[in-house]
mmCIF file of N, CA and C in Angstrom:
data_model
loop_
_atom_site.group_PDB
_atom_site.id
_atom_site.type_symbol
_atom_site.label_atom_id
_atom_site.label_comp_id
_atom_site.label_asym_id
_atom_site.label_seq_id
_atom_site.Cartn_x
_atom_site.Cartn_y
_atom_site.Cartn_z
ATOM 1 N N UNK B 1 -253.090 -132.828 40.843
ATOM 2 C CA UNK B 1 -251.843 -133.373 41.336
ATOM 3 C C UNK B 1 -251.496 -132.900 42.744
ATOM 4 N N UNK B 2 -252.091 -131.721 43.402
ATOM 5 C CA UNK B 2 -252.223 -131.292 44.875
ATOM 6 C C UNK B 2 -252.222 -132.417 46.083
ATOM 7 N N UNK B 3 -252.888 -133.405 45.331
ATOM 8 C CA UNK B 3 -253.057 -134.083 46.554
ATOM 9 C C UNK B 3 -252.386 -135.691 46.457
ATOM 10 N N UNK B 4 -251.042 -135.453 45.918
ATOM 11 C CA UNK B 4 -250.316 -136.622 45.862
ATOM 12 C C UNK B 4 -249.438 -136.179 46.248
ATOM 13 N N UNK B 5 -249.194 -135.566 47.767
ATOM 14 C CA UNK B 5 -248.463 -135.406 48.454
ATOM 15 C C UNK B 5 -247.620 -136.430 49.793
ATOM 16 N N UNK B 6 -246.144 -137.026 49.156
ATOM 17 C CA UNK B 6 -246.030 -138.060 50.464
ATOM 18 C C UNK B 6 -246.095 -137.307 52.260
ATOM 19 N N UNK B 7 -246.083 -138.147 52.849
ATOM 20 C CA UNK B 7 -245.700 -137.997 54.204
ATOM 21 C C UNK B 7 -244.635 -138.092 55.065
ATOM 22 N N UNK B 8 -243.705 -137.234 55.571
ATOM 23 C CA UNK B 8 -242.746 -137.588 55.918
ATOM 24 C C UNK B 8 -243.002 -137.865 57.470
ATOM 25 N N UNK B 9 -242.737 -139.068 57.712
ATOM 26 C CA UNK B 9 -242.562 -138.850 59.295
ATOM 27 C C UNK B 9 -241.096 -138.820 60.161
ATOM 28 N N UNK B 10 -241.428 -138.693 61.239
ATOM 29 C CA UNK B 10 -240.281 -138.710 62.171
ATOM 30 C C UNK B 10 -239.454 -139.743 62.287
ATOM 31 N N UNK B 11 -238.853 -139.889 63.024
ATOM 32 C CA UNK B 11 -237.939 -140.917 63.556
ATOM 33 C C UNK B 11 -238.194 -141.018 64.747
ATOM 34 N N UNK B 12 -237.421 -142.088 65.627
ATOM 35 C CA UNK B 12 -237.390 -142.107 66.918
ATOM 36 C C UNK B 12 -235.839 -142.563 67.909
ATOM 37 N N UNK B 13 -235.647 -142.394 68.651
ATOM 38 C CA UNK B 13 -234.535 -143.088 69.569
ATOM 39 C C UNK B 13 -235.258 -143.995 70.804
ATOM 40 N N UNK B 14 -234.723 -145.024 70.710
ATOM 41 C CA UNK B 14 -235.326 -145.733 72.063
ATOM 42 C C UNK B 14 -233.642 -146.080 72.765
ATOM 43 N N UNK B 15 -233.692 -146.057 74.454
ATOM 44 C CA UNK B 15 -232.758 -147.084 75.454
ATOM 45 C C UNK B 15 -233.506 -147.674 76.156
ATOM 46 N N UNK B 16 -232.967 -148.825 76.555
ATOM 47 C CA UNK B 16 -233.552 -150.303 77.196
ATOM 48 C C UNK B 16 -234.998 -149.985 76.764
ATOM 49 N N UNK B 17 -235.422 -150.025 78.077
ATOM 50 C CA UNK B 17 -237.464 -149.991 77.797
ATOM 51 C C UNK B 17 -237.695 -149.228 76.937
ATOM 52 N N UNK B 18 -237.683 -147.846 76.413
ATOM 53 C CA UNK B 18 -238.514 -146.436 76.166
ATOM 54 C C UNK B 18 -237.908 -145.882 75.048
ATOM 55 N N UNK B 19 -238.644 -144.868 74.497
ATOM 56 C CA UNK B 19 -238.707 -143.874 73.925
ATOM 57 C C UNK B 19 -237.801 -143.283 74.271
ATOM 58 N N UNK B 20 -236.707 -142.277 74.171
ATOM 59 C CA UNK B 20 -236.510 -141.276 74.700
ATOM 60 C C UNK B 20 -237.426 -139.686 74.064
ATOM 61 N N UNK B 21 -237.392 -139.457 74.957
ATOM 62 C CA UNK B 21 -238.839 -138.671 74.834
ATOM 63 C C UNK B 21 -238.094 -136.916 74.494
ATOM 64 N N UNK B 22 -236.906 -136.547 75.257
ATOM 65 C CA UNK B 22 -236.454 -134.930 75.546
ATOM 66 C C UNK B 22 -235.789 -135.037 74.380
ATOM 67 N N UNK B 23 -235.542 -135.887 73.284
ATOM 68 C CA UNK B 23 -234.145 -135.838 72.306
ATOM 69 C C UNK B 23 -234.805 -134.887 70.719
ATOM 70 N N UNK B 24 -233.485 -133.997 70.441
ATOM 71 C CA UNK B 24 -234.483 -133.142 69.292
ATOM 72 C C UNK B 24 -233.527 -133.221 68.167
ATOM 73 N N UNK B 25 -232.680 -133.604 68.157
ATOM 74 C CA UNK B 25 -231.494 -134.641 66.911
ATOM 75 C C UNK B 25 -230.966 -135.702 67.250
ATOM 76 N N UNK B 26 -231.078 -136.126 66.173
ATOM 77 C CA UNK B 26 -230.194 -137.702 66.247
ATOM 78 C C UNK B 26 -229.383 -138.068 64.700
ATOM 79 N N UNK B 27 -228.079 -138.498 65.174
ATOM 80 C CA UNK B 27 -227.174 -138.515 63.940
ATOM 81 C C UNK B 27 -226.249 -140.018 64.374
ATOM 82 N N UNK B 28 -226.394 -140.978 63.047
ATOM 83 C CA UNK B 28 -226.030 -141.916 63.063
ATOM 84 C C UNK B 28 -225.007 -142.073 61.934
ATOM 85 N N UNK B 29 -223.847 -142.214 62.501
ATOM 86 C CA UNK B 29 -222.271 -142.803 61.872
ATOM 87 C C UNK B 29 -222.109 -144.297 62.067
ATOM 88 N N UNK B 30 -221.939 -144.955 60.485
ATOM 89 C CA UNK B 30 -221.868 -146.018 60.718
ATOM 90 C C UNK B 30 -220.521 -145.939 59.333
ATOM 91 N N UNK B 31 -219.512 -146.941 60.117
ATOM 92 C CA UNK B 31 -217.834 -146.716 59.176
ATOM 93 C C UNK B 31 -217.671 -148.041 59.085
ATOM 94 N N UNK B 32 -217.211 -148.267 58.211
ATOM 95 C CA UNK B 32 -216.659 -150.197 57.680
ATOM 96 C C UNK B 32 -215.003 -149.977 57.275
ATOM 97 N N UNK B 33 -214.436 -148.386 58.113
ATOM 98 C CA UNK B 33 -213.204 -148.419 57.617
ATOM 99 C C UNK B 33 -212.137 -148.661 56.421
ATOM 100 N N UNK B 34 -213.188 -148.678 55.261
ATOM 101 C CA UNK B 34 -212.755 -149.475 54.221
ATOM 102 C C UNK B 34 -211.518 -148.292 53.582
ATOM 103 N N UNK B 35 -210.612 -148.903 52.939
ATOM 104 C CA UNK B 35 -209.267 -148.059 52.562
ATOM 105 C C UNK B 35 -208.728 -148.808 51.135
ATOM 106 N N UNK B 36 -208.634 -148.187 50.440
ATOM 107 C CA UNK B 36 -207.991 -148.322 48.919
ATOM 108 C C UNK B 36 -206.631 -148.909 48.751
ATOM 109 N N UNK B 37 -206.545 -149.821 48.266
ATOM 110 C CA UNK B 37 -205.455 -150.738 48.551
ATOM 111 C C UNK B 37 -204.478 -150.740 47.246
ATOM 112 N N UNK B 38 -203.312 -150.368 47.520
ATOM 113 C CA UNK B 38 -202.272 -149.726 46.192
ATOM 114 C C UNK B 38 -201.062 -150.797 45.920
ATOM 115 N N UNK B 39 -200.579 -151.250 44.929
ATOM 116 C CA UNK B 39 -199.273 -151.755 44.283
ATOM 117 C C UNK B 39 -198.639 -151.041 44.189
ATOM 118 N N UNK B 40 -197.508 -151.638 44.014
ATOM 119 C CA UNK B 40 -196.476 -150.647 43.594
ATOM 120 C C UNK B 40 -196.903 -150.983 41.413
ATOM 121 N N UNK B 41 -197.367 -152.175 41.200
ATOM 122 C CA UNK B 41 -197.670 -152.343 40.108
ATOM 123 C C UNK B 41 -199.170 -151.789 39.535
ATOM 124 N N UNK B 42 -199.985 -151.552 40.811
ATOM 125 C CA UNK B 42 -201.132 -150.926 40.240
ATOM 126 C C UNK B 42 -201.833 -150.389 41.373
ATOM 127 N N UNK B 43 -202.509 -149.367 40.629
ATOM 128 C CA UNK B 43 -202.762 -148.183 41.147
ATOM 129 C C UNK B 43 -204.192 -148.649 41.815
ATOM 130 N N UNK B 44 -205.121 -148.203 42.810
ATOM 131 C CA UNK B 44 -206.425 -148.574 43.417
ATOM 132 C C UNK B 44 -206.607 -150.364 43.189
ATOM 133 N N UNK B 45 -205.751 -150.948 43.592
ATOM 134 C CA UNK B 45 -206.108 -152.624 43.263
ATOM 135 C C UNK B 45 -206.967 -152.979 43.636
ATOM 136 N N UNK B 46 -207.245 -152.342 44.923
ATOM 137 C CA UNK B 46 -208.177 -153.172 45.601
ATOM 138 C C UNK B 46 -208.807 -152.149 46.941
ATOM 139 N N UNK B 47 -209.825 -153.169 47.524
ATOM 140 C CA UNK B 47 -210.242 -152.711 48.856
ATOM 141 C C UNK B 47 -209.995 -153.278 50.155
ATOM 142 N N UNK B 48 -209.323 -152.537 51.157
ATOM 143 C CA UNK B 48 -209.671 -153.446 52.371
ATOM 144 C C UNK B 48 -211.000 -153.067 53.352
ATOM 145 N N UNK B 49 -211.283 -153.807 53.924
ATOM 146 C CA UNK B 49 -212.226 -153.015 54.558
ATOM 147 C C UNK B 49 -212.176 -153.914 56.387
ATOM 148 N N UNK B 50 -211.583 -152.410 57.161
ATOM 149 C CA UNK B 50 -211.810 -152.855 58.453
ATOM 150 C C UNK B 50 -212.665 -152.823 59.417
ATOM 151 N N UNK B 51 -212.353 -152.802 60.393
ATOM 152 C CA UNK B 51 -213.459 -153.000 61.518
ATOM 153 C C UNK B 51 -214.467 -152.129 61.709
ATOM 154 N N UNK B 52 -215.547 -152.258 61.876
ATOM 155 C CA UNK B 52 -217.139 -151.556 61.258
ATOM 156 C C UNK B 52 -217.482 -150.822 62.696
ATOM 157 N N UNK B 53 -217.410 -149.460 62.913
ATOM 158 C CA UNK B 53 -217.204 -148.465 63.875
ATOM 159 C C UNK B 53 -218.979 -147.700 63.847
ATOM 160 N N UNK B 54 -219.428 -147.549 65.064
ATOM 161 C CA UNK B 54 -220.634 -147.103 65.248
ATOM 162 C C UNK B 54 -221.164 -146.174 65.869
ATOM 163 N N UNK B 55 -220.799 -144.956 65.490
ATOM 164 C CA UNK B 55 -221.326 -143.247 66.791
ATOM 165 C C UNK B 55 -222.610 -142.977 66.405
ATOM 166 N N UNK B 56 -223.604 -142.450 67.554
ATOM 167 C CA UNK B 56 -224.170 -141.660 67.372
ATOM 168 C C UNK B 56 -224.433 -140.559 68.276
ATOM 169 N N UNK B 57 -224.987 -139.790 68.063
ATOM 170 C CA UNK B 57 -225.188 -138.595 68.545
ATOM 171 C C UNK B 57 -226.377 -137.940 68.500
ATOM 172 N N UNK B 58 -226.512 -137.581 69.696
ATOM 173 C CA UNK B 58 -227.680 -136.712 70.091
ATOM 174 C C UNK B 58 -228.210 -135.980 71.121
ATOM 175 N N UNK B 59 -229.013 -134.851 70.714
ATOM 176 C CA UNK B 59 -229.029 -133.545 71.341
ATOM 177 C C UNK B 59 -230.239 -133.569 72.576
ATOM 178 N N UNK B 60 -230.138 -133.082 73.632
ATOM 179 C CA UNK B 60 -231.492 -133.413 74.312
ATOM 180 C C UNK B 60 -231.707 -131.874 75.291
ATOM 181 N N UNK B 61 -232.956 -132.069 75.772
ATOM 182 C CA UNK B 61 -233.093 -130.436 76.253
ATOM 183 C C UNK B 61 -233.860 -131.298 77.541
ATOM 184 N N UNK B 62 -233.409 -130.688 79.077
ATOM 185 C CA UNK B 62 -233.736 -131.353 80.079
ATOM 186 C C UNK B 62 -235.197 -130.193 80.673
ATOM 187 N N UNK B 63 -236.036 -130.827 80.869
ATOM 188 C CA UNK B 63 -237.272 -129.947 81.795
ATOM 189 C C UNK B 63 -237.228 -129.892 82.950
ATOM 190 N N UNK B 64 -238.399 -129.597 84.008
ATOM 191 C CA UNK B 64 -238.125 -129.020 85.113
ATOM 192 C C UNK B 64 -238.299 -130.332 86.172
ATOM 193 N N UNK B 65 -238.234 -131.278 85.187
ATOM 194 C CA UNK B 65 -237.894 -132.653 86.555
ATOM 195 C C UNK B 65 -236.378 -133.425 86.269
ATOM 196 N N UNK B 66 -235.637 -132.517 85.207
ATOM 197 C CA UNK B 66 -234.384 -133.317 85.563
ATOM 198 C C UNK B 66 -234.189 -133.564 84.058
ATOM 199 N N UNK B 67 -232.900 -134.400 83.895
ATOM 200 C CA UNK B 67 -232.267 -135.232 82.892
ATOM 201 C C UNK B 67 -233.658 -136.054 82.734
ATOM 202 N N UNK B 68 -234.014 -137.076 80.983
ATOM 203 C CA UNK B 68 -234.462 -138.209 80.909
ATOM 204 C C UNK B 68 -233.554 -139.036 81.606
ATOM 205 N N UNK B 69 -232.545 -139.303 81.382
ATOM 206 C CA UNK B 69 -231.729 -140.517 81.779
ATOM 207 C C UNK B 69 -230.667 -140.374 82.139
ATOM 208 N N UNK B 70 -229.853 -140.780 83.250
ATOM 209 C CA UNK B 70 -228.486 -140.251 83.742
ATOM 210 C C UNK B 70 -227.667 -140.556 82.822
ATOM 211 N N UNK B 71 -227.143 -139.988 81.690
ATOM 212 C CA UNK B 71 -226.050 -140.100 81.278
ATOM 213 C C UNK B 71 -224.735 -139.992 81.740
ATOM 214 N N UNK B 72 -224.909 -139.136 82.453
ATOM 215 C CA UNK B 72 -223.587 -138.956 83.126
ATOM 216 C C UNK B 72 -223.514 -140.073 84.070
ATOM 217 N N UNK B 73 -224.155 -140.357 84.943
ATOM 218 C CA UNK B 73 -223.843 -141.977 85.027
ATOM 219 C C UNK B 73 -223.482 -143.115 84.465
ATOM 220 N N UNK B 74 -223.898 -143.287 83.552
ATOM 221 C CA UNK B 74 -223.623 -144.494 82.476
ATOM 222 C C UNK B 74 -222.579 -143.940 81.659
ATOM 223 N N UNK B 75 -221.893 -142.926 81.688
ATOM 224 C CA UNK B 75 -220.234 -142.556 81.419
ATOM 225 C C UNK B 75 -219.705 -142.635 82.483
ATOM 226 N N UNK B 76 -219.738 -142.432 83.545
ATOM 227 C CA UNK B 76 -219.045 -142.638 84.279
ATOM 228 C C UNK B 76 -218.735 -143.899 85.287
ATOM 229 N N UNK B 77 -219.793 -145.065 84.915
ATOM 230 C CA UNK B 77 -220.228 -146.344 85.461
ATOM 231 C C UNK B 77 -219.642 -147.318 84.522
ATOM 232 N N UNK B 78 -219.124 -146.389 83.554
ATOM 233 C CA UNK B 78 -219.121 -147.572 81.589
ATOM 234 C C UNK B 78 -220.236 -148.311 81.485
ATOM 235 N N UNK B 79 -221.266 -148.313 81.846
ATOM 236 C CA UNK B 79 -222.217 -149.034 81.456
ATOM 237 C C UNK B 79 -222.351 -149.147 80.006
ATOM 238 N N UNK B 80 -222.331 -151.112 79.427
ATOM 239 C CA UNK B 80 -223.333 -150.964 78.413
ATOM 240 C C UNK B 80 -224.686 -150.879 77.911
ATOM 241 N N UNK B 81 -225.130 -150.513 77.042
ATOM 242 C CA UNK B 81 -226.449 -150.077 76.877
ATOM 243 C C UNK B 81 -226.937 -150.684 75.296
ATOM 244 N N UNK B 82 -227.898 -150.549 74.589
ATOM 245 C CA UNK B 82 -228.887 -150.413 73.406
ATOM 246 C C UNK B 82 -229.028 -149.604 73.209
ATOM 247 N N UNK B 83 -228.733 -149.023 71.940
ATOM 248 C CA UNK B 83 -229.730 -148.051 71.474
ATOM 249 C C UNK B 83 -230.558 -148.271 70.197
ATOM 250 N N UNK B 84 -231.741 -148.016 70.172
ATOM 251 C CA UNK B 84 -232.558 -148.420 68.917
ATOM 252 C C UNK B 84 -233.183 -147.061 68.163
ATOM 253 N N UNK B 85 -232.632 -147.003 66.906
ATOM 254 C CA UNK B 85 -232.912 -145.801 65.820
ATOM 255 C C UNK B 85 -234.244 -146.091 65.492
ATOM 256 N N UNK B 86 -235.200 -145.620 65.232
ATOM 257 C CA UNK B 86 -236.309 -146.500 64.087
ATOM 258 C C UNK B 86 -236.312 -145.117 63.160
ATOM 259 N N UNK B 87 -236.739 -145.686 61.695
ATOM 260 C CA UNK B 87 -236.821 -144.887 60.948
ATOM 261 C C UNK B 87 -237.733 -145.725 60.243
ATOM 262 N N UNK B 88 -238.808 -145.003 58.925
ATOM 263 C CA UNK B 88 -239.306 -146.377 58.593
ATOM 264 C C UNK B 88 -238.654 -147.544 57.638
ATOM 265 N N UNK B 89 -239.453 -148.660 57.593
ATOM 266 C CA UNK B 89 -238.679 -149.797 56.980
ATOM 267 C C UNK B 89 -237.158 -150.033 58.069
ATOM 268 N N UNK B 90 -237.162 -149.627 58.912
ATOM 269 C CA UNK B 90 -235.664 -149.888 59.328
ATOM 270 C C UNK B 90 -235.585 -149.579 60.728
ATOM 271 N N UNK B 91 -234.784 -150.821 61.548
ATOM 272 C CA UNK B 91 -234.325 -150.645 62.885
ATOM 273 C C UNK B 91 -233.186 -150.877 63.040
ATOM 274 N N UNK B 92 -232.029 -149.546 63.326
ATOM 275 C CA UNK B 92 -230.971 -149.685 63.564
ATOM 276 C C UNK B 92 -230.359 -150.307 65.190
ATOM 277 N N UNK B 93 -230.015 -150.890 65.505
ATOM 278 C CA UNK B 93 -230.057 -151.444 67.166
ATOM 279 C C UNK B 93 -228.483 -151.714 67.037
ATOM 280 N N UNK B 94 -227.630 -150.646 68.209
ATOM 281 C CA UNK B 94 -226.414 -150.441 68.165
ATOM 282 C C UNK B 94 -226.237 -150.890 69.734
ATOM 283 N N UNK B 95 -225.259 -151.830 70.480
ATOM 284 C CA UNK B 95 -225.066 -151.953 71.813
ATOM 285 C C UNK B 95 -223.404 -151.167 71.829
ATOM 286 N N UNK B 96 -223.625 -150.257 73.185
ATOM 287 C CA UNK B 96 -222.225 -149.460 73.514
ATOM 288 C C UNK B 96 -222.205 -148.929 75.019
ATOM 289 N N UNK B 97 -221.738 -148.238 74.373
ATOM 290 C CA UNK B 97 -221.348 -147.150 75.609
ATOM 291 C C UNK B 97 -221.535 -145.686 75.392
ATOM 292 N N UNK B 98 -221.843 -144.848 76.567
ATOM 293 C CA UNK B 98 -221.792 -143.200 76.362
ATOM 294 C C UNK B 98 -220.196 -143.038 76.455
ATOM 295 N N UNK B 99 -219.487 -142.253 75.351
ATOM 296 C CA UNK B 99 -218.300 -141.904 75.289
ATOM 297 C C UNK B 99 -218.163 -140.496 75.877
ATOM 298 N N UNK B 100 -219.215 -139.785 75.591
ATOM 299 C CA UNK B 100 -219.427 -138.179 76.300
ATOM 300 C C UNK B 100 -220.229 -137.840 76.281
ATOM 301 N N UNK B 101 -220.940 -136.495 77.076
ATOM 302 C CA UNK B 101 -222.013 -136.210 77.853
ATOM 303 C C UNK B 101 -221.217 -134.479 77.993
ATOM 304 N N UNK B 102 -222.180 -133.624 76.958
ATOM 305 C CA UNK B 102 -222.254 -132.157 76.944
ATOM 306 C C UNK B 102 -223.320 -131.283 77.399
ATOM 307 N N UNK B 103 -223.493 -130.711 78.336
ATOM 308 C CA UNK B 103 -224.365 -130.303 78.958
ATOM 309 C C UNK B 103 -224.005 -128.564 79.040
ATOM 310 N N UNK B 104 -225.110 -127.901 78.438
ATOM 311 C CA UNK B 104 -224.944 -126.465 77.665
ATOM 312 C C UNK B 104 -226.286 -125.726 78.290
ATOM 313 N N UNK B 105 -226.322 -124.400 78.896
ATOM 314 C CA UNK B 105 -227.305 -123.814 79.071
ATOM 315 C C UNK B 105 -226.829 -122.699 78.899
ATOM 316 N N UNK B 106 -227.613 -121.352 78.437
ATOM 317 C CA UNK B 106 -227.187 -119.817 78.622
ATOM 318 C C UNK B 106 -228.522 -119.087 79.071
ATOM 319 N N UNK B 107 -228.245 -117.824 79.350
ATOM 320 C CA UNK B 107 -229.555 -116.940 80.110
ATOM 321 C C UNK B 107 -230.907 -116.997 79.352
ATOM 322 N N UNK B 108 -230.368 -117.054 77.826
ATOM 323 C CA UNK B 108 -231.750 -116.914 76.929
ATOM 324 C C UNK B 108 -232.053 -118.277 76.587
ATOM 325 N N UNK B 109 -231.654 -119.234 77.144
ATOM 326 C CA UNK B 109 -232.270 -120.738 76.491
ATOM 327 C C UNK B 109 -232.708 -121.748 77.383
ATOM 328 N N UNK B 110 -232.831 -122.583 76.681
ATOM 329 C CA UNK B 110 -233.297 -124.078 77.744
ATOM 330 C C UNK B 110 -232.034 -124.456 78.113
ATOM 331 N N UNK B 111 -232.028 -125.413 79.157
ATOM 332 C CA UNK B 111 -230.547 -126.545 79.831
ATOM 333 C C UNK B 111 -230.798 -127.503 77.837
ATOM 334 N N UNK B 112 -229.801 -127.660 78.194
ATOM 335 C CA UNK B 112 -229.498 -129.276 76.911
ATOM 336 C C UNK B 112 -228.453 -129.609 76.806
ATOM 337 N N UNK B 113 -228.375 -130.799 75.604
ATOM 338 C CA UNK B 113 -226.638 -131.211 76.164
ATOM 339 C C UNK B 113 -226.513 -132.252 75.106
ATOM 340 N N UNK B 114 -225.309 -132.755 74.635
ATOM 341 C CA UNK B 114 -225.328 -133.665 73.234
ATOM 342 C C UNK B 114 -224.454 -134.902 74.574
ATOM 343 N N UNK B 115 -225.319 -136.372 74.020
ATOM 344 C CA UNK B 115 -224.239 -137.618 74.112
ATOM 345 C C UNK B 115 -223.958 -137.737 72.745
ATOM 346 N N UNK B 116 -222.885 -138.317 73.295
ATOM 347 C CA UNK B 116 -222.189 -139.364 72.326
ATOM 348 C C UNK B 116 -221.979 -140.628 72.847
ATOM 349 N N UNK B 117 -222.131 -142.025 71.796
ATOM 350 C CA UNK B 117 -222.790 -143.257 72.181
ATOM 351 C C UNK B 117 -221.958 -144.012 71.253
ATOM 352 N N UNK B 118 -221.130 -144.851 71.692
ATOM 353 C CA UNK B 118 -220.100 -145.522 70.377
ATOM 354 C C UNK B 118 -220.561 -147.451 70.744
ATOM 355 N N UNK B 119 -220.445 -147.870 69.757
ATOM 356 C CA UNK B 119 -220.572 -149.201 69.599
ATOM 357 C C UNK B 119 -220.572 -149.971 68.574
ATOM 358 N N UNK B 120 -221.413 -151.611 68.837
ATOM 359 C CA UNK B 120 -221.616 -152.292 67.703
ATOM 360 C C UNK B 120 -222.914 -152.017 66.899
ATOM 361 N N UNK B 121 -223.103 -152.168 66.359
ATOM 362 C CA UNK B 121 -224.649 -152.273 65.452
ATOM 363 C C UNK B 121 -224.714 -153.458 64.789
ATOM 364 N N UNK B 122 -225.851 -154.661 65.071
ATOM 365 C CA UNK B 122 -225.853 -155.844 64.547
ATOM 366 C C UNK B 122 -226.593 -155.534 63.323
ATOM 367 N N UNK B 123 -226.540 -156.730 62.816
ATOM 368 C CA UNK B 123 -226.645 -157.199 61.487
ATOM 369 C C UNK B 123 -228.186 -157.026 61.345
ATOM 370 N N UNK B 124 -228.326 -155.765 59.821
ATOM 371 C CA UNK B 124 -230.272 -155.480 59.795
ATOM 372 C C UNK B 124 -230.651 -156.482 58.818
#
């Protein structure tokens, strides 16, 4: 039975063309706002469910030629953008915006820095 071991693989992040290549987490929030809907005659009647909200987030560590990608530009330009999750069986493809751009270094570590990326995510 040793050797009926699955495989887990990775994931990936892509913007416009590419890969992003420096990114070492990625965390995807996806909300349909939905809220429990009460009577005064009965209790949990129902559901509503509102407008379908899309963050993600992720961590990146910059090398000795720079940022992958100006984020801080494209927050500060509002640019919209793509972003594409792959995982297998599944491509998440969210269009937004960078909402923020954290950029963290100390004496004992690498430069890195978390965006945050809010939008739509179409229909998989």
């Amino acid at each position: 039975m040793a050797d009926k071991q699955k495989v887990y693989p990775r994931g990936s992040i892509a913007m416009g063309n590419g890969v992003l290549m420096t990114v070492t987490n990625v965390s995807v929030d996806l909300n349909n706002n939905a809220k429990q809907v009460h009577t005064l005659r009965s209790e949990a009647d129902g559901i509503f469910f509102g407008p379908q909200e899309t963050t993600i987030s992720f961590n990146f560590v910059v090398n000795e030629e720079g940022l992958e990608r100006d984020f801080i530009g494209m927050l500060q330009k509002k640019q919209v953008k793509q972003l594409r999750i792959k995982v297998p069986g599944k491509t998440i493809t969210t269009n937004g915006a960078v909402r923020s751009v954290r950029i963290e270094f100390a004496v004992d570590n690498e430069i890195g820095g978390t965006v945050e990326f809010i939008g739509k995510t179409e229909e998989t």
